[in-house]
């Protein structure tokens, strides 16, 4: 509290500021939480974060994150269910507007308003694929795979990922250049700084439920061994 760029005491006022920063880091585009959710968070946890940090607990942070995590998975399922219908029935002849950056916009007042915002995002994704000359018949399949892949990634998140998000919401309030990295993030950071990665010498990508070999690194272990080929699953 004393040896940082901003010398701040843990207090109820600090707790309320931390709550706002945490919500911004979780749902900065204001698409998952509603105004009712935010009001509830303020009432229940607005003055709790300082006490939790002092006691080494993450009760409030965990409760908020759990709702955020559930909402994200539910929304991905909703998008996957909607995409085929919208792709086939939407004529794109109206005067719809989509907000790309909603950071300064208000929270949706309820789930119905949130649904409308997400529907606009979905239509925008469809238009983007059309402009990229994606065959109309393939757009629904492409987006469905995208949302299912995102679901798979969310299901692989761990408690470390949540802790990293929350604790960085906390540290940034003392110093914008102080960050905590989880073990996985730290490993990825070291790889990117070293500009090297020891492995089998193959570029991989997600392909549905499989992992696909995109290409082999010249003179790498996989190419020298000879059995693995580009396109293998």
Coordinates of N, CA and C in Angstrom, one line a residue, residues 1-220:
X1 N 0.8 -1.2 0.0 CA 0.0 0.0 0.0 C 0.9 1.3 0.0
X2 N 2.2 1.2 0.3 CA 3.0 2.4 0.5 C 4.0 2.5 -0.6
X3 N 4.5 1.4 -1.2 CA 5.7 1.5 -2.0 C 5.3 1.4 -3.5
X4 N 4.2 2.0 -3.9 CA 3.8 1.9 -5.3 C 3.6 3.3 -5.8
X5 N 3.4 3.4 -7.2 CA 3.2 4.7 -7.8 C 2.1 5.5 -7.2
X6 N 1.0 4.8 -7.0 CA -0.1 5.4 -6.3 C -0.3 4.8 -4.9
X7 N -0.1 5.7 -3.9 CA -0.2 5.2 -2.5 C -1.6 5.3 -2.0
X8 N -2.3 4.1 -2.0 CA -3.7 4.0 -1.7 C -3.9 3.1 -0.5
X9 N -4.8 3.4 0.3 CA -5.2 2.6 1.5 C -6.4 1.7 1.0
X10 N -6.4 0.5 1.5 CA -7.5 -0.4 1.3 C -8.7 0.1 2.2
X11 N -9.8 0.5 1.5 CA -10.9 1.1 2.2 C -12.2 0.8 1.4
X12 N -13.3 1.2 1.9 CA -14.6 0.9 1.2 C -14.6 1.7 -0.2
X13 N -14.0 2.9 -0.1 CA -13.9 3.7 -1.4 C -13.1 3.0 -2.4
X14 N -11.9 2.5 -2.0 CA -11.1 1.8 -2.9 C -11.8 0.5 -3.4
X15 N -12.5 -0.2 -2.5 CA -13.3 -1.3 -2.9 C -14.2 -1.1 -4.0
X16 N -14.9 0.1 -3.9 CA -15.9 0.4 -5.0 C -15.2 0.7 -6.3
X17 N -14.0 1.3 -6.2 CA -13.3 1.6 -7.4 C -12.7 0.3 -8.0
X18 N -12.3 -0.6 -7.2 CA -11.8 -1.9 -7.7 C -13.0 -2.7 -8.3
X19 N -14.2 -2.6 -7.8 CA -15.3 -3.3 -8.4 C -15.5 -2.8 -9.8
X20 N -15.5 -1.5 -10.0 CA -15.7 -0.9 -11.3 C -14.6 -1.3 -12.3
X21 N -13.4 -1.4 -11.8 CA -12.2 -1.8 -12.6 C -12.3 -3.3 -13.0
X22 N -12.8 -4.1 -12.1 CA -12.9 -5.5 -12.3 C -14.0 -5.8 -13.3
X23 N -15.1 -5.1 -13.2 CA -16.2 -5.3 -14.2 C -15.8 -4.8 -15.6
X24 N -15.0 -3.8 -15.6 CA -14.5 -3.3 -16.9 C -13.6 -4.3 -17.5
X25 N -12.7 -5.0 -16.7 CA -11.8 -6.0 -17.3 C -12.5 -7.2 -17.7
X26 N -13.6 -7.6 -17.0 CA -14.4 -8.8 -17.4 C -15.3 -8.5 -18.6
X27 N -16.0 -7.4 -18.5 CA -17.1 -7.2 -19.6 C -17.0 -5.7 -20.0
X28 N -15.8 -5.4 -20.6 CA -15.6 -4.0 -21.0 C -16.5 -3.5 -22.1
X29 N -17.0 -4.4 -22.9 CA -17.9 -4.0 -24.0 C -19.4 -4.0 -23.5
X30 N -19.6 -4.3 -22.3 CA -21.0 -4.3 -21.7 C -22.0 -5.1 -22.5
X31 N -21.7 -6.4 -22.6 CA -22.6 -7.2 -23.4 C -23.1 -8.4 -22.6
X32 N -22.5 -8.7 -21.4 CA -22.9 -9.9 -20.7 C -23.6 -9.6 -19.4
X33 N -23.2 -8.6 -18.7 CA -23.9 -8.2 -17.5 C -25.0 -7.1 -17.8
X34 N -26.0 -7.1 -17.1 CA -27.1 -6.1 -17.2 C -27.0 -5.1 -16.1
X35 N -27.7 -4.0 -16.3 CA -27.7 -3.0 -15.2 C -28.1 -3.5 -13.9
X36 N -29.1 -4.4 -13.9 CA -29.6 -5.1 -12.7 C -28.4 -5.9 -12.0
X37 N -27.6 -6.6 -12.8 CA -26.5 -7.3 -12.3 C -25.5 -6.3 -11.6
X38 N -25.2 -5.3 -12.3 CA -24.2 -4.3 -11.8 C -24.7 -3.7 -10.5
X39 N -26.0 -3.3 -10.4 CA -26.6 -2.7 -9.2 C -26.5 -3.7 -8.1
X40 N -26.8 -5.0 -8.4 CA -26.7 -6.1 -7.4 C -25.2 -6.2 -6.9
X41 N -24.3 -6.2 -7.8 CA -22.9 -6.3 -7.4 C -22.5 -5.1 -6.4
X42 N -22.9 -3.9 -6.7 CA -22.6 -2.8 -5.9 C -23.2 -2.9 -4.5
X43 N -24.4 -3.4 -4.5 CA -25.1 -3.6 -3.2 C -24.5 -4.7 -2.3
X44 N -24.1 -5.8 -3.0 CA -23.6 -6.9 -2.2 C -22.1 -6.8 -1.9
X45 N -21.4 -6.3 -2.9 CA -19.9 -6.4 -2.8 C -19.1 -5.1 -2.9
X46 N -19.9 -4.0 -3.0 CA -19.2 -2.7 -3.2 C -18.2 -2.4 -2.1
X47 N -18.5 -2.8 -0.9 CA -17.6 -2.5 0.2 C -16.8 -3.7 0.7
X48 N -16.8 -4.8 -0.1 CA -16.3 -6.1 0.5 C -14.8 -6.4 0.0
X49 N -14.5 -5.8 -1.2 CA -13.2 -6.2 -1.8 C -12.0 -5.9 -0.8
X50 N -12.0 -4.8 -0.2 CA -10.9 -4.4 0.7 C -10.8 -5.4 1.9
X51 N -12.0 -5.8 2.4 CA -11.9 -6.8 3.5 C -11.5 -8.2 3.0
X52 N -11.9 -8.6 1.8 CA -11.5 -9.8 1.2 C -10.0 -9.9 1.0
X53 N -9.4 -8.8 0.5 CA -8.0 -8.7 0.2 C -7.2 -8.8 1.5
X54 N -7.7 -8.1 2.5 CA -7.0 -8.1 3.8 C -7.0 -9.5 4.4
X55 N -8.0 -10.3 4.2 CA -8.1 -11.6 4.8 C -7.6 -12.7 3.9
X56 N -7.3 -12.3 2.7 CA -6.8 -13.3 1.7 C -7.8 -14.2 1.1
X57 N -9.1 -13.7 1.0 CA -10.2 -14.4 0.4 C -10.6 -13.7 -0.9
X58 N -11.3 -14.5 -1.7 CA -11.7 -13.9 -3.0 C -13.2 -14.2 -3.2
X59 N -14.0 -14.1 -2.1 CA -15.4 -14.5 -2.1 C -16.2 -13.6 -3.1
X60 N -16.1 -12.3 -3.0 CA -16.8 -11.4 -3.9 C -16.4 -11.6 -5.3
X61 N -15.1 -11.6 -5.6 CA -14.5 -11.7 -6.9 C -15.0 -13.0 -7.6
X62 N -15.0 -14.1 -6.8 CA -15.4 -15.4 -7.3 C -16.8 -15.5 -7.7
X63 N -17.7 -14.9 -6.9 CA -19.1 -14.9 -7.1 C -19.4 -14.1 -8.4
X64 N -18.8 -13.0 -8.6 CA -19.0 -12.2 -9.8 C -18.5 -12.9 -11.1
X65 N -17.3 -13.5 -10.9 CA -16.7 -14.2 -12.0 C -17.6 -15.4 -12.4
X66 N -18.1 -16.1 -11.5 CA -19.0 -17.3 -11.8 C -20.2 -16.9 -12.6
X67 N -20.8 -15.8 -12.3 CA -21.9 -15.3 -13.2 C -21.4 -14.9 -14.5
X68 N -20.3 -14.2 -14.6 CA -19.7 -13.8 -15.9 C -19.4 -15.1 -16.7
X69 N -18.8 -16.1 -16.1 CA -18.4 -17.3 -16.8 C -19.7 -18.0 -17.4
X70 N -20.7 -18.1 -16.5 CA -21.9 -18.8 -16.9 C -22.6 -18.0 -18.1
X71 N -22.6 -16.7 -17.9 CA -23.3 -15.9 -19.0 C -22.5 -16.1 -20.3
X72 N -21.2 -16.1 -20.3 CA -20.4 -16.3 -21.5 C -20.7 -17.6 -22.2
X73 N -20.8 -18.7 -21.4 CA -21.1 -20.0 -22.0 C -22.5 -20.0 -22.6
X74 N -23.5 -19.5 -21.8 CA -24.8 -19.4 -22.2 C -25.0 -18.6 -23.5
X75 N -24.2 -17.5 -23.6 CA -24.3 -16.7 -24.8 C -23.8 -17.4 -26.0
X76 N -22.7 -18.1 -25.9 CA -22.1 -18.8 -27.0 C -23.1 -19.9 -27.5
X77 N -23.8 -20.6 -26.6 CA -24.8 -21.5 -26.9 C -25.9 -20.8 -27.7
X78 N -26.3 -19.7 -27.2 CA -27.4 -18.9 -27.8 C -27.0 -18.5 -29.3
X79 N -25.8 -18.1 -29.4 CA -25.3 -17.7 -30.8 C -25.3 -18.9 -31.7
X80 N -24.8 -20.0 -31.2 CA -24.8 -21.2 -32.1 C -26.2 -21.6 -32.5
X81 N -27.1 -21.4 -31.6 CA -28.5 -21.8 -31.9 C -29.2 -20.8 -32.9
X82 N -28.8 -19.6 -32.8 CA -29.4 -18.5 -33.6 C -28.8 -18.4 -35.0
X83 N -27.6 -18.8 -35.2 CA -26.8 -18.4 -36.4 C -27.5 -19.0 -37.7
X84 N -27.9 -20.2 -37.7 CA -28.5 -20.8 -38.9 C -29.8 -20.1 -39.3
X85 N -30.6 -19.8 -38.3 CA -31.9 -19.2 -38.6 C -31.7 -17.8 -39.1
X86 N -30.8 -17.0 -38.5 CA -30.5 -15.6 -38.9 C -29.9 -15.6 -40.3
X87 N -28.9 -16.5 -40.6 CA -28.3 -16.6 -41.9 C -29.3 -16.9 -43.0
X88 N -30.2 -17.7 -42.7 CA -31.2 -18.1 -43.8 C -32.3 -17.1 -44.0
X89 N -32.7 -16.3 -42.9 CA -33.9 -15.5 -43.0 C -33.6 -14.0 -43.1
X90 N -32.4 -13.6 -42.6 CA -32.1 -12.1 -42.6 C -31.9 -11.6 -44.0
X91 N -32.5 -10.5 -44.4 CA -32.4 -9.9 -45.7 C -31.4 -8.8 -45.7
X92 N -31.1 -8.2 -44.6 CA -30.1 -7.1 -44.5 C -30.6 -5.9 -45.3
X93 N -31.9 -5.6 -45.3 CA -32.4 -4.5 -46.0 C -32.9 -3.4 -45.1
X94 N -32.7 -3.5 -43.8 CA -33.2 -2.5 -42.9 C -32.1 -1.5 -42.6
X95 N -32.3 -0.7 -41.6 CA -31.3 0.3 -41.2 C -30.7 0.0 -39.8
X96 N -30.3 -1.2 -39.6 CA -29.7 -1.7 -38.3 C -28.4 -1.0 -38.1
X97 N -28.1 -0.8 -36.8 CA -26.8 -0.2 -36.4 C -26.2 -1.1 -35.4
X98 N -24.9 -1.3 -35.5 CA -24.2 -2.1 -34.5 C -23.1 -1.3 -33.8
X99 N -23.0 -1.4 -32.5 CA -22.0 -0.6 -31.8 C -20.8 -1.6 -31.6
X100 N -19.7 -1.2 -32.3 CA -18.5 -2.0 -32.2 C -17.8 -1.8 -30.8
X101 N -17.7 -0.6 -30.4 CA -17.1 -0.3 -29.1 C -18.2 0.3 -28.1
X102 N -18.5 -0.5 -27.1 CA -19.6 -0.1 -26.2 C -19.0 0.3 -24.8
X103 N -17.7 0.6 -24.8 CA -17.1 0.9 -23.4 C -17.8 2.1 -22.8
X104 N -18.3 3.1 -23.5 CA -18.9 4.3 -22.9 C -20.4 4.2 -22.9
X105 N -21.0 3.1 -23.5 CA -22.4 2.9 -23.5 C -22.9 2.4 -22.2
X106 N -24.2 2.5 -21.9 CA -24.8 2.0 -20.7 C -24.9 0.5 -20.7
X107 N -25.0 -0.2 -19.6 CA -25.3 -1.6 -19.5 C -26.7 -1.9 -20.0
X108 N -26.9 -3.0 -20.7 CA -28.3 -3.3 -21.1 C -29.1 -3.4 -19.9
X109 N -30.4 -3.0 -20.0 CA -31.2 -2.9 -18.8 C -31.7 -4.3 -18.4
X110 N -31.8 -5.2 -19.4 CA -32.3 -6.6 -19.1 C -31.8 -7.5 -20.2
X111 N -32.1 -8.8 -20.0 CA -31.7 -9.8 -21.0 C -32.2 -9.6 -22.4
X112 N -33.4 -9.1 -22.5 CA -34.0 -8.8 -23.8 C -33.2 -7.8 -24.6
X113 N -32.8 -6.7 -23.9 CA -31.9 -5.7 -24.5 C -30.6 -6.3 -24.8
X114 N -30.0 -7.2 -24.0 CA -28.8 -7.8 -24.3 C -28.9 -8.7 -25.5
X115 N -30.0 -9.4 -25.6 CA -30.2 -10.3 -26.8 C -30.2 -9.5 -28.1
X116 N -30.8 -8.3 -28.0 CA -30.8 -7.4 -29.2 C -29.4 -7.0 -29.6
X117 N -28.6 -6.7 -28.6 CA -27.2 -6.3 -28.9 C -26.4 -7.4 -29.5
X118 N -26.6 -8.6 -28.9 CA -25.9 -9.8 -29.5 C -26.4 -10.1 -30.9
X119 N -27.7 -9.9 -31.1 CA -28.2 -10.2 -32.5 C -27.5 -9.3 -33.5
X120 N -27.4 -8.0 -33.1 CA -26.7 -7.1 -34.0 C -25.2 -7.5 -34.2
X121 N -24.6 -8.0 -33.2 CA -23.2 -8.5 -33.4 C -23.2 -9.7 -34.3
X122 N -24.1 -10.6 -34.2 CA -24.2 -11.8 -35.0 C -24.4 -11.4 -36.5
X123 N -25.3 -10.5 -36.7 CA -25.6 -10.0 -38.1 C -24.3 -9.4 -38.7
X124 N -23.6 -8.6 -37.9 CA -22.3 -8.0 -38.3 C -21.3 -9.1 -38.7
X125 N -21.2 -10.2 -38.0 CA -20.3 -11.3 -38.3 C -20.7 -11.9 -39.6
X126 N -22.0 -12.1 -39.9 CA -22.5 -12.6 -41.1 C -22.1 -11.7 -42.3
X127 N -22.3 -10.4 -42.1 CA -22.0 -9.5 -43.2 C -20.5 -9.5 -43.4
X128 N -19.7 -9.6 -42.4 CA -18.2 -9.6 -42.6 C -17.8 -10.8 -43.4
X129 N -18.4 -12.0 -43.2 CA -18.1 -13.2 -44.0 C -18.6 -13.0 -45.4
X130 N -19.7 -12.4 -45.6 CA -20.2 -12.1 -47.0 C -19.3 -11.2 -47.7
X131 N -18.8 -10.2 -47.1 CA -17.9 -9.2 -47.7 C -16.5 -9.9 -48.0
X132 N -16.2 -11.0 -47.3 CA -15.0 -11.7 -47.5 C -15.2 -12.8 -48.6
X133 N -16.4 -12.7 -49.2 CA -16.7 -13.7 -50.3 C -16.9 -15.1 -49.8
X134 N -17.2 -15.3 -48.6 CA -17.5 -16.6 -48.1 C -18.9 -17.1 -48.7
X135 N -18.9 -18.3 -49.3 CA -20.2 -18.8 -49.8 C -21.3 -18.7 -48.8
X136 N -22.5 -18.2 -49.1 CA -23.6 -18.1 -48.2 C -23.9 -19.4 -47.5
X137 N -23.8 -20.5 -48.3 CA -24.2 -21.8 -47.7 C -23.2 -22.3 -46.6
X138 N -22.0 -21.7 -46.6 CA -21.0 -22.1 -45.6 C -20.9 -21.2 -44.4
X139 N -21.6 -20.0 -44.5 CA -21.5 -19.1 -43.4 C -22.0 -19.6 -42.1
X140 N -23.1 -20.2 -42.1 CA -23.7 -20.8 -40.9 C -22.8 -21.8 -40.2
X141 N -22.2 -22.7 -41.1 CA -21.3 -23.7 -40.6 C -20.0 -23.1 -40.0
X142 N -19.5 -22.1 -40.7 CA -18.3 -21.4 -40.2 C -18.5 -20.8 -38.9
X143 N -19.6 -20.0 -38.7 CA -19.9 -19.3 -37.4 C -20.2 -20.3 -36.3
X144 N -20.9 -21.4 -36.6 CA -21.2 -22.4 -35.6 C -20.0 -23.0 -35.1
X145 N -19.0 -23.3 -36.0 CA -17.8 -23.9 -35.6 C -17.0 -22.9 -34.7
X146 N -17.1 -21.6 -35.1 CA -16.3 -20.6 -34.4 C -16.9 -20.5 -32.9
X147 N -18.2 -20.5 -32.8 CA -18.8 -20.4 -31.4 C -18.5 -21.7 -30.6
X148 N -18.5 -22.8 -31.2 CA -18.2 -24.1 -30.5 C -16.8 -24.1 -30.1
X149 N -15.9 -23.6 -31.0 CA -14.5 -23.6 -30.6 C -14.2 -22.6 -29.4
X150 N -14.9 -21.5 -29.4 CA -14.8 -20.5 -28.3 C -15.3 -21.2 -27.0
X151 N -16.4 -21.9 -27.1 CA -16.9 -22.7 -26.0 C -15.9 -23.6 -25.4
X152 N -15.2 -24.4 -26.3 CA -14.1 -25.3 -25.9 C -13.0 -24.5 -25.1
X153 N -12.7 -23.4 -25.6 CA -11.6 -22.6 -25.0 C -12.0 -22.1 -23.6
X154 N -13.3 -21.7 -23.5 CA -13.8 -21.3 -22.2 C -13.8 -22.4 -21.2
X155 N -14.2 -23.6 -21.6 CA -14.3 -24.7 -20.8 C -12.9 -25.2 -20.2
X156 N -11.8 -24.7 -20.9 CA -10.5 -25.1 -20.5 C -9.9 -24.1 -19.5
X157 N -10.6 -23.0 -19.2 CA -10.1 -22.0 -18.3 C -10.0 -22.6 -16.9
X158 N -9.1 -22.1 -16.1 CA -8.9 -22.6 -14.8 C -9.0 -21.5 -13.8
X159 N -8.9 -21.9 -12.5 CA -9.0 -20.9 -11.4 C -7.8 -19.9 -11.6
X160 N -6.7 -20.3 -12.1 CA -5.6 -19.4 -12.4 C -6.0 -18.2 -13.3
X161 N -6.8 -18.5 -14.3 CA -7.2 -17.5 -15.3 C -8.1 -16.5 -14.6
X162 N -9.0 -16.9 -13.7 CA -9.8 -16.0 -13.0 C -8.9 -15.2 -12.0
X163 N -8.1 -15.8 -11.3 CA -7.2 -15.1 -10.4 C -6.4 -14.0 -11.1
X164 N -5.9 -14.4 -12.2 CA -5.0 -13.4 -13.0 C -5.9 -12.2 -13.4
X165 N -7.1 -12.4 -13.8 CA -8.0 -11.3 -14.2 C -8.2 -10.4 -13.0
X166 N -8.6 -11.0 -11.9 CA -9.0 -10.2 -10.7 C -7.7 -9.4 -10.1
X167 N -6.6 -10.2 -10.0 CA -5.5 -9.6 -9.3 C -4.9 -8.4 -10.1
X168 N -5.0 -8.5 -11.5 CA -4.5 -7.5 -12.3 C -5.5 -6.3 -12.3
X169 N -6.7 -6.5 -12.0 CA -7.7 -5.4 -11.8 C -7.2 -4.6 -10.5
X170 N -6.7 -5.4 -9.6 CA -6.2 -4.8 -8.3 C -4.9 -4.1 -8.5
X171 N -3.9 -4.7 -9.1 CA -2.5 -4.2 -9.2 C -2.5 -2.9 -10.1
X172 N -3.4 -2.9 -11.1 CA -3.4 -1.7 -12.0 C -3.8 -0.5 -11.3
X173 N -4.5 -0.6 -10.2 CA -4.9 0.6 -9.5 C -3.8 1.2 -8.7
X174 N -2.7 0.5 -8.5 CA -1.6 1.0 -7.9 C -0.5 1.5 -8.9
X175 N -0.4 0.7 -10.0 CA 0.6 1.0 -11.0 C 0.2 0.3 -12.3
X176 N -0.1 1.1 -13.3 CA -0.5 0.5 -14.6 C 0.5 -0.5 -15.2
X177 N 1.7 -0.4 -14.8 CA 2.8 -1.3 -15.3 C 3.1 -2.5 -14.4
X178 N 2.3 -2.7 -13.4 CA 2.5 -3.9 -12.6 C 1.5 -4.9 -12.9
X179 N 2.0 -6.1 -13.3 CA 1.0 -7.2 -13.8 C 1.4 -8.5 -13.1
X180 N 0.4 -9.3 -12.8 CA 0.7 -10.6 -12.3 C 0.4 -11.6 -13.5
X181 N 1.3 -12.5 -13.7 CA 1.2 -13.5 -14.7 C 1.0 -14.9 -14.1
X182 N 0.0 -15.6 -14.5 CA -0.2 -17.0 -14.0 C 0.9 -17.9 -14.6
X183 N 1.2 -19.1 -14.1 CA 2.2 -19.9 -14.7 C 2.1 -20.1 -16.2
X184 N 0.9 -20.3 -16.7 CA 0.8 -20.5 -18.1 C 1.1 -19.2 -18.9
X185 N 0.6 -18.1 -18.4 CA 0.9 -16.8 -19.1 C 2.3 -16.5 -19.0
X186 N 3.0 -16.8 -17.9 CA 4.4 -16.6 -17.8 C 5.2 -17.4 -18.8
X187 N 4.8 -18.7 -18.9 CA 5.5 -19.5 -19.9 C 5.3 -19.0 -21.3
X188 N 4.1 -18.6 -21.7 CA 3.9 -18.0 -23.0 C 4.7 -16.7 -23.2
X189 N 4.8 -15.9 -22.2 CA 5.5 -14.7 -22.3 C 7.0 -15.0 -22.5
X190 N 7.5 -15.9 -21.8 CA 9.0 -16.3 -21.9 C 9.2 -16.8 -23.3
X191 N 8.3 -17.6 -23.9 CA 8.5 -18.1 -25.2 C 8.5 -16.9 -26.2
X192 N 7.5 -16.0 -26.1 CA 7.5 -14.9 -27.0 C 8.7 -14.0 -26.9
X193 N 9.3 -13.8 -25.7 CA 10.5 -13.0 -25.6 C 11.7 -13.7 -26.1
X194 N 11.7 -15.0 -26.0 CA 12.9 -15.8 -26.5 C 12.8 -16.0 -28.0
X195 N 11.6 -15.8 -28.6 CA 11.3 -16.0 -30.0 C 11.7 -17.4 -30.4
X196 N 11.5 -18.3 -29.6 CA 11.7 -19.7 -29.9 C 10.8 -20.6 -29.2
X197 N 10.5 -21.8 -29.7 CA 9.7 -22.8 -29.1 C 10.2 -24.1 -29.4
X198 N 10.6 -24.9 -28.4 CA 11.1 -26.3 -28.7 C 9.9 -27.2 -28.8
X199 N 9.8 -27.9 -29.9 CA 8.7 -28.8 -30.0 C 9.0 -29.8 -31.1
X200 N 7.9 -30.3 -31.8 CA 8.1 -31.4 -32.8 C 8.4 -30.8 -34.2
X201 N 8.3 -29.4 -34.3 CA 8.5 -28.8 -35.6 C 7.3 -28.8 -36.5
X202 N 6.1 -28.6 -35.9 CA 4.9 -28.6 -36.7 C 4.0 -27.4 -36.2
X203 N 3.3 -26.8 -37.2 CA 2.3 -25.8 -36.9 C 1.0 -26.5 -36.8
X204 N 0.3 -26.3 -35.7 CA -1.0 -27.0 -35.5 C -2.1 -26.0 -35.4
X205 N -3.4 -26.5 -35.7 CA -4.5 -25.6 -35.5 C -5.7 -26.5 -35.1
X206 N -6.7 -25.9 -34.4 CA -7.9 -26.6 -34.0 C -8.8 -26.8 -35.2
X207 N -9.3 -28.1 -35.3 CA -10.2 -28.4 -36.4 C -11.3 -29.3 -35.8
X208 N -12.4 -28.6 -35.4 CA -13.4 -29.3 -34.7 C -13.0 -29.9 -33.4
X209 N -13.2 -31.2 -33.3 CA -12.7 -31.9 -32.1 C -11.3 -32.4 -32.3
X210 N -10.7 -32.1 -33.4 CA -9.3 -32.6 -33.7 C -8.3 -31.5 -33.7
X211 N -7.0 -31.9 -33.7 CA -5.9 -31.0 -33.9 C -5.3 -31.3 -35.2
X212 N -5.2 -30.3 -36.1 CA -4.8 -30.5 -37.5 C -3.4 -30.0 -37.7
X213 N -2.5 -30.7 -38.4 CA -1.2 -30.3 -38.8 C -1.3 -29.4 -40.0
X214 N -1.0 -28.1 -39.8 CA -1.1 -27.1 -40.8 C 0.2 -27.2 -41.8
X215 N 1.3 -27.2 -41.1 CA 2.6 -27.3 -41.9 C 3.7 -27.8 -41.0
X216 N 4.8 -28.3 -41.7 CA 5.9 -28.7 -41.0 C 7.1 -27.7 -41.1
X217 N 7.8 -27.6 -40.0 CA 9.0 -26.7 -40.0 C 10.1 -27.3 -40.8
X218 N 10.7 -26.6 -41.7 CA 11.8 -27.2 -42.5 C 12.9 -27.6 -41.6
X219 N 13.4 -28.9 -41.8 CA 14.5 -29.5 -41.1 C 14.2 -29.7 -39.6
X220 N 12.9 -29.6 -39.3 CA 12.5 -29.8 -37.9 C 12.4 -31.3 -37.6

